[in-house]
CSV table of C-alpha atoms in Angstrom, one decimal:
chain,number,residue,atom,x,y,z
A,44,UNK,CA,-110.5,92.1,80.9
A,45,UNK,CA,-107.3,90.2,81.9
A,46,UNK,CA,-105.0,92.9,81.0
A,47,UNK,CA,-106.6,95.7,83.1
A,48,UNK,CA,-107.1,93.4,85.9
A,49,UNK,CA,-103.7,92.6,85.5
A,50,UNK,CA,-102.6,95.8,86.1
A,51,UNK,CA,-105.0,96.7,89.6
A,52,UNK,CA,-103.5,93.5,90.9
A,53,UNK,CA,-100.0,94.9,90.7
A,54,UNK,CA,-101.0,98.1,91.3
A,55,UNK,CA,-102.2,96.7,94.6
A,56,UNK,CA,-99.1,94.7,94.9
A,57,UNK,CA,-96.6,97.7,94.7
A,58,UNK,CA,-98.9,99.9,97.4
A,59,UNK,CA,-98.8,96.4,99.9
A,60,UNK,CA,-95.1,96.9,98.9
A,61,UNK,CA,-94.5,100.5,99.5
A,62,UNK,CA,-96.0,100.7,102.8
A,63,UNK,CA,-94.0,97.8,103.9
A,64,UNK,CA,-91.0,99.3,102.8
A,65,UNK,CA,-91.9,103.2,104.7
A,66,UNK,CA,-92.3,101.1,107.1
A,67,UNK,CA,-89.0,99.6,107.3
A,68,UNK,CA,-87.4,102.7,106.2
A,69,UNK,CA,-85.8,101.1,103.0
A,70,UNK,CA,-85.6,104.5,101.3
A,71,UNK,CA,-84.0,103.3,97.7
A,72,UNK,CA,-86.9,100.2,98.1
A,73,UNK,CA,-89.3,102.9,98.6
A,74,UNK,CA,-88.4,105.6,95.5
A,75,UNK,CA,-88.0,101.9,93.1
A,76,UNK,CA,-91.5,100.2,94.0
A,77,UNK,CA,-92.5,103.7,93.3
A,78,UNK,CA,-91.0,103.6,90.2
A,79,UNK,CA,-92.9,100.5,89.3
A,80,UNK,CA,-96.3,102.1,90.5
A,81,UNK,CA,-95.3,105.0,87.9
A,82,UNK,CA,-95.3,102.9,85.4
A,83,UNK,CA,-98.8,101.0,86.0
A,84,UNK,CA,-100.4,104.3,86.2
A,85,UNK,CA,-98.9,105.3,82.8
A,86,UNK,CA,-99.5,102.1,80.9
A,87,UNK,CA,-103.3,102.3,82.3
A,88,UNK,CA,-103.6,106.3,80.9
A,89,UNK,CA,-103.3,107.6,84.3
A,90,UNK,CA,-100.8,110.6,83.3
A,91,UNK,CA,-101.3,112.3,86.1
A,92,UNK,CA,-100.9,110.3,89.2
A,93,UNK,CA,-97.8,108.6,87.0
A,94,UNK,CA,-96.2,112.0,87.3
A,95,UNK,CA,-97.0,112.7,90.7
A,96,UNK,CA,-95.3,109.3,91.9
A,97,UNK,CA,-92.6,109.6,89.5
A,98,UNK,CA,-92.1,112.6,91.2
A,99,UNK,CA,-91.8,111.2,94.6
A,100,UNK,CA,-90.0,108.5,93.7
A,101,UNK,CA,-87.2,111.0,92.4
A,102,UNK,CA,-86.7,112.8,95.3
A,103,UNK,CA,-85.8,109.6,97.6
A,104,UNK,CA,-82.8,109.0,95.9
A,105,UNK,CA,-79.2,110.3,96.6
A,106,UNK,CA,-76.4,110.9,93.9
A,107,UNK,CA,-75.2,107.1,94.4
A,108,UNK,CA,-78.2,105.6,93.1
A,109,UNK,CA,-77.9,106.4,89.5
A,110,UNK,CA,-79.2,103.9,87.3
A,111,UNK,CA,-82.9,104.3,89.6
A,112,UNK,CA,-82.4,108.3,88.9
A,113,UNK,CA,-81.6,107.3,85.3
A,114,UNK,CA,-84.6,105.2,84.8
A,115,UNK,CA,-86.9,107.5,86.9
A,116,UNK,CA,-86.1,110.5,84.3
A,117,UNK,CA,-86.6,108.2,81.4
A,118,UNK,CA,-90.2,107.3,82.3
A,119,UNK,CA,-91.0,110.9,83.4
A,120,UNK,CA,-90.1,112.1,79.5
A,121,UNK,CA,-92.1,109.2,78.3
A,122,UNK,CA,-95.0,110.5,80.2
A,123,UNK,CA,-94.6,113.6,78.3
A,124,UNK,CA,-94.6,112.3,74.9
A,125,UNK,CA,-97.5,110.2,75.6
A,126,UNK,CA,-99.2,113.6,76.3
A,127,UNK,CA,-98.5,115.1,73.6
A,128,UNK,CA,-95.8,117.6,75.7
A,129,UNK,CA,-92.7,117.6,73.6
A,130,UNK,CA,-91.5,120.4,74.9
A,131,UNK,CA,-92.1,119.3,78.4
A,132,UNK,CA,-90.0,116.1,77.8
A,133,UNK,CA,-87.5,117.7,75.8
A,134,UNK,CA,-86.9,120.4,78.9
A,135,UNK,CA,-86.8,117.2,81.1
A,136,UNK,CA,-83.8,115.8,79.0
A,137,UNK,CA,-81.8,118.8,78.6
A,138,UNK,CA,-82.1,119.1,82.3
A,139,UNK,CA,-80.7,115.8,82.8
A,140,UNK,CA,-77.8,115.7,80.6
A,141,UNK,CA,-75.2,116.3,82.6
A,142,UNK,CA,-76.3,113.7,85.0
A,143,UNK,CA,-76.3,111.2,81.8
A,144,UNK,CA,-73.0,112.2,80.5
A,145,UNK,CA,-70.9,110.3,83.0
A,146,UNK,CA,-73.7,107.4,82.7
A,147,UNK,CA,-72.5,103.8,81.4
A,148,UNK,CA,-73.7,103.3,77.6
A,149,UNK,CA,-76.5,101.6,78.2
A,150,UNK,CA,-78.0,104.1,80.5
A,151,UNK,CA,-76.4,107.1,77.7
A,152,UNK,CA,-77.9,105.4,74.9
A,153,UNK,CA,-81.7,105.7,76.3
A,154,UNK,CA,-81.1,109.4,77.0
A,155,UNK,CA,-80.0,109.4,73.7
A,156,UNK,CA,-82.4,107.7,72.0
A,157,UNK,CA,-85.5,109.6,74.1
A,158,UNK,CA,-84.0,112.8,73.4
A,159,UNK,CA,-84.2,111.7,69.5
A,160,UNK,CA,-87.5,110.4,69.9
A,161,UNK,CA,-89.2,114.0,71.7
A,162,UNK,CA,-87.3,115.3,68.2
A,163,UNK,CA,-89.2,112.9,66.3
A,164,UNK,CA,-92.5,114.2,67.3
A,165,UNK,CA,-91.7,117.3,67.2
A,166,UNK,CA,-90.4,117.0,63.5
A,167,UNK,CA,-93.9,115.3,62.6
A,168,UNK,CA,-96.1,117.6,64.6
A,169,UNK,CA,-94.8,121.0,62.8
A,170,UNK,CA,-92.9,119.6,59.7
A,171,UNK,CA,-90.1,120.9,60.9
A,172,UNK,CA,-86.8,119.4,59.0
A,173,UNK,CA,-84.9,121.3,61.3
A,174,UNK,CA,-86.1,118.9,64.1
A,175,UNK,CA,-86.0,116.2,61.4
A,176,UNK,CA,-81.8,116.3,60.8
A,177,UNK,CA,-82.0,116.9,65.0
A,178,UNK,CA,-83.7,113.9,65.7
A,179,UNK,CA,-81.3,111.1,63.2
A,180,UNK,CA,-77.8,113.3,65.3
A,181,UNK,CA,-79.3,112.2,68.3
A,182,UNK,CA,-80.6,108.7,66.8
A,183,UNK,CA,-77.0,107.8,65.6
A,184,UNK,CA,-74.8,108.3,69.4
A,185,UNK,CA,-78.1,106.3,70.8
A,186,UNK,CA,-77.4,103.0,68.8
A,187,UNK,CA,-73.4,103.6,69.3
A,188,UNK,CA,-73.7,103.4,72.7
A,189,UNK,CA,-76.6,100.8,72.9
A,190,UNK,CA,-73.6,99.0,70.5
A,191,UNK,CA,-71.0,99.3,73.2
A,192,UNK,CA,-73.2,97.9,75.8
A,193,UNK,CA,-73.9,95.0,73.8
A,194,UNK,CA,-77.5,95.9,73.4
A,195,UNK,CA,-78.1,95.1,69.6
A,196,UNK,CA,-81.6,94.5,69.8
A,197,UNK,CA,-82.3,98.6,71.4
A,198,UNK,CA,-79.8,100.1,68.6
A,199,UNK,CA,-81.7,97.9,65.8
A,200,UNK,CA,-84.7,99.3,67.3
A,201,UNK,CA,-83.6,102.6,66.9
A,202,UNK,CA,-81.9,102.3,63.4
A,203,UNK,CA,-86.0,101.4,62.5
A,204,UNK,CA,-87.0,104.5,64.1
A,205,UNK,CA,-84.4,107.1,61.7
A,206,UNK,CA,-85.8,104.7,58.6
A,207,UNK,CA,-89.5,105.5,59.9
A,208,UNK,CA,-88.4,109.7,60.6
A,209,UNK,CA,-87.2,109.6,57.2
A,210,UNK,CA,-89.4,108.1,55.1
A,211,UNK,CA,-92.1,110.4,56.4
A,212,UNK,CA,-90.3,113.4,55.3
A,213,UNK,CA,-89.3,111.1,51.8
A,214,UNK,CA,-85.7,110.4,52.3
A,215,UNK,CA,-86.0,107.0,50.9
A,216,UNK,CA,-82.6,105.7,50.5
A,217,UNK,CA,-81.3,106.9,53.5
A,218,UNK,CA,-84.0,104.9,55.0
A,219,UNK,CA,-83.4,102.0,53.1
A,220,UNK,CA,-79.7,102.2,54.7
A,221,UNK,CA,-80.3,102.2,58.1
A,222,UNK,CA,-83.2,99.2,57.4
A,223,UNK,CA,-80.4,97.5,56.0
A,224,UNK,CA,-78.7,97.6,58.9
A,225,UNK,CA,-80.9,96.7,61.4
A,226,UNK,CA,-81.8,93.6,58.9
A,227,UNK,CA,-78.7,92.6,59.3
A,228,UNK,CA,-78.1,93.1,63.2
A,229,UNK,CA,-81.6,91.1,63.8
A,230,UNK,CA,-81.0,88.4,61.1
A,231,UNK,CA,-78.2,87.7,63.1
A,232,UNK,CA,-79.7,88.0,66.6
A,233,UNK,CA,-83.1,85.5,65.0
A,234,UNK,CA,-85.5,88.2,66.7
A,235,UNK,CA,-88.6,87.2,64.6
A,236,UNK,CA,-90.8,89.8,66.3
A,237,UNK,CA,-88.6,93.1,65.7
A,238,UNK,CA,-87.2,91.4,62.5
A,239,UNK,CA,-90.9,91.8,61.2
A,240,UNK,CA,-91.3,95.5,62.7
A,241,UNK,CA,-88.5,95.9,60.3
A,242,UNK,CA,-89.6,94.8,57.1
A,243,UNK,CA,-93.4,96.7,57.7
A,244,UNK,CA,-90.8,99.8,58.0
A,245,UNK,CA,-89.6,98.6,54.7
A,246,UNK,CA,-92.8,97.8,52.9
A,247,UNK,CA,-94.1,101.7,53.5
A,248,UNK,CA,-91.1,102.9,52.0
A,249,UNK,CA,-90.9,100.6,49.0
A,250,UNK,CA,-94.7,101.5,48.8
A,251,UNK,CA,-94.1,105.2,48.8
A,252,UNK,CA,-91.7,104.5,46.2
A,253,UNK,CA,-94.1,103.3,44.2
A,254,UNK,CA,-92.6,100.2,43.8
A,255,UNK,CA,-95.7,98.2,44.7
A,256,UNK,CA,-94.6,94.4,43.8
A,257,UNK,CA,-91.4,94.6,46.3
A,258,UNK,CA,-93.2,96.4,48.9
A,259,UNK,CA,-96.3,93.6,48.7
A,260,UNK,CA,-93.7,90.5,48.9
A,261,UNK,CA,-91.7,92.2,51.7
């Protein structure tokens, strides 16, 4: 009960919010609390009134506000992978590329790594190893860049994601690589939580392996 009544308290938070800021005429306040109220509709399933708002939200901003934009086109993909519309998101992407190319890293690393992920489902929806070598090219400039903005902890992330893509199509030792490497940037980093994503990553593959006593210890 606390979690969903979490998320009608903000929900009625950000509209107190929004009308304020209509009000006031605060048209980059505006399109971000909007952003915001995107996101409580898609974390609470409701797809289509995320979309619509995510919508509205886009179309307040001007060429200056960039990172807002950035973030705005992010959460619209995701929408579309939680629905199941790969194609949707990937169209949304490709669209945006050009705006994401003069992007700092952190902000290219994201398209990066969303672009990789619509692949990902795609791959695994229609067993496609076309998408499958698609998805770890756009995987691998997502962690550089996450890397040059000092964001270890999204590029480890994403290193886990390639291991998951490619044990599930039974590349095993090139999974094992890039696990080894997020091990190592997350040892480092003492992130318990993602550390432990990690090693169940690790355990399927050592399981699929067949090697049954190393995948039970890890």
């Amino acid at each position: 009960r606390q979690i969903p009544d979490a998320q009608e308290k903000a929900k009625d938070l950000l509209t107190e919010a929004l009308r304020k800021f209509k009000s006031q005429g605060q048209k980059v306040k505006v399109s971000e609390t909007q952003y915001e109220l995107g996101q409580c509709y898609w974390r609470a399933g409701a797809y289509d009134e995320a979309r619509l708002i995510l919508e509205e939200a886009f179309k307040g901003l001007e060429d200056r506000d960039k990172e807002l934009k950035a973030k705005i086109i992010i959460r619209s993909a995701s929408v579309e992978i939680w629905t199941g519309k790969y194609y949707r998101a990937k169209q949304i992407l490709e669209e945006a590329k050009p705006f994401f190319d003069s992007a700092n890293d952190a902000l290219k690393g994201r398209w990066y790594g969303q672009m990789a992920l619509v692949l990902d489902k795609l791959a695994n929806a229609e067993r496609n190893t076309e998408y499958l070598d698609r998805a770890v090219i756009e995987y691998t400039p997502a962690i550089y860049h996450y890397e040059q903005a000092k964001h270890e902890r999204y590029a480890a992330i994403n290193l886990n994601n390639i291991a998951m893509l490619l044990y599930e199509f039974g590349r095993y030792d090139d999974a094992h690589e890039h696990l080894d490497r997020a091990v190592r940037v997350l040892t480092r980093l003492k992130d318990d939580g993602l550390l432990a994503q990690v090693k169940e990553t690790r355990a399927r593959v050592l399981l699929a392996e067949r090697r049954y006593r190393e995948g039970n210890r890890v």
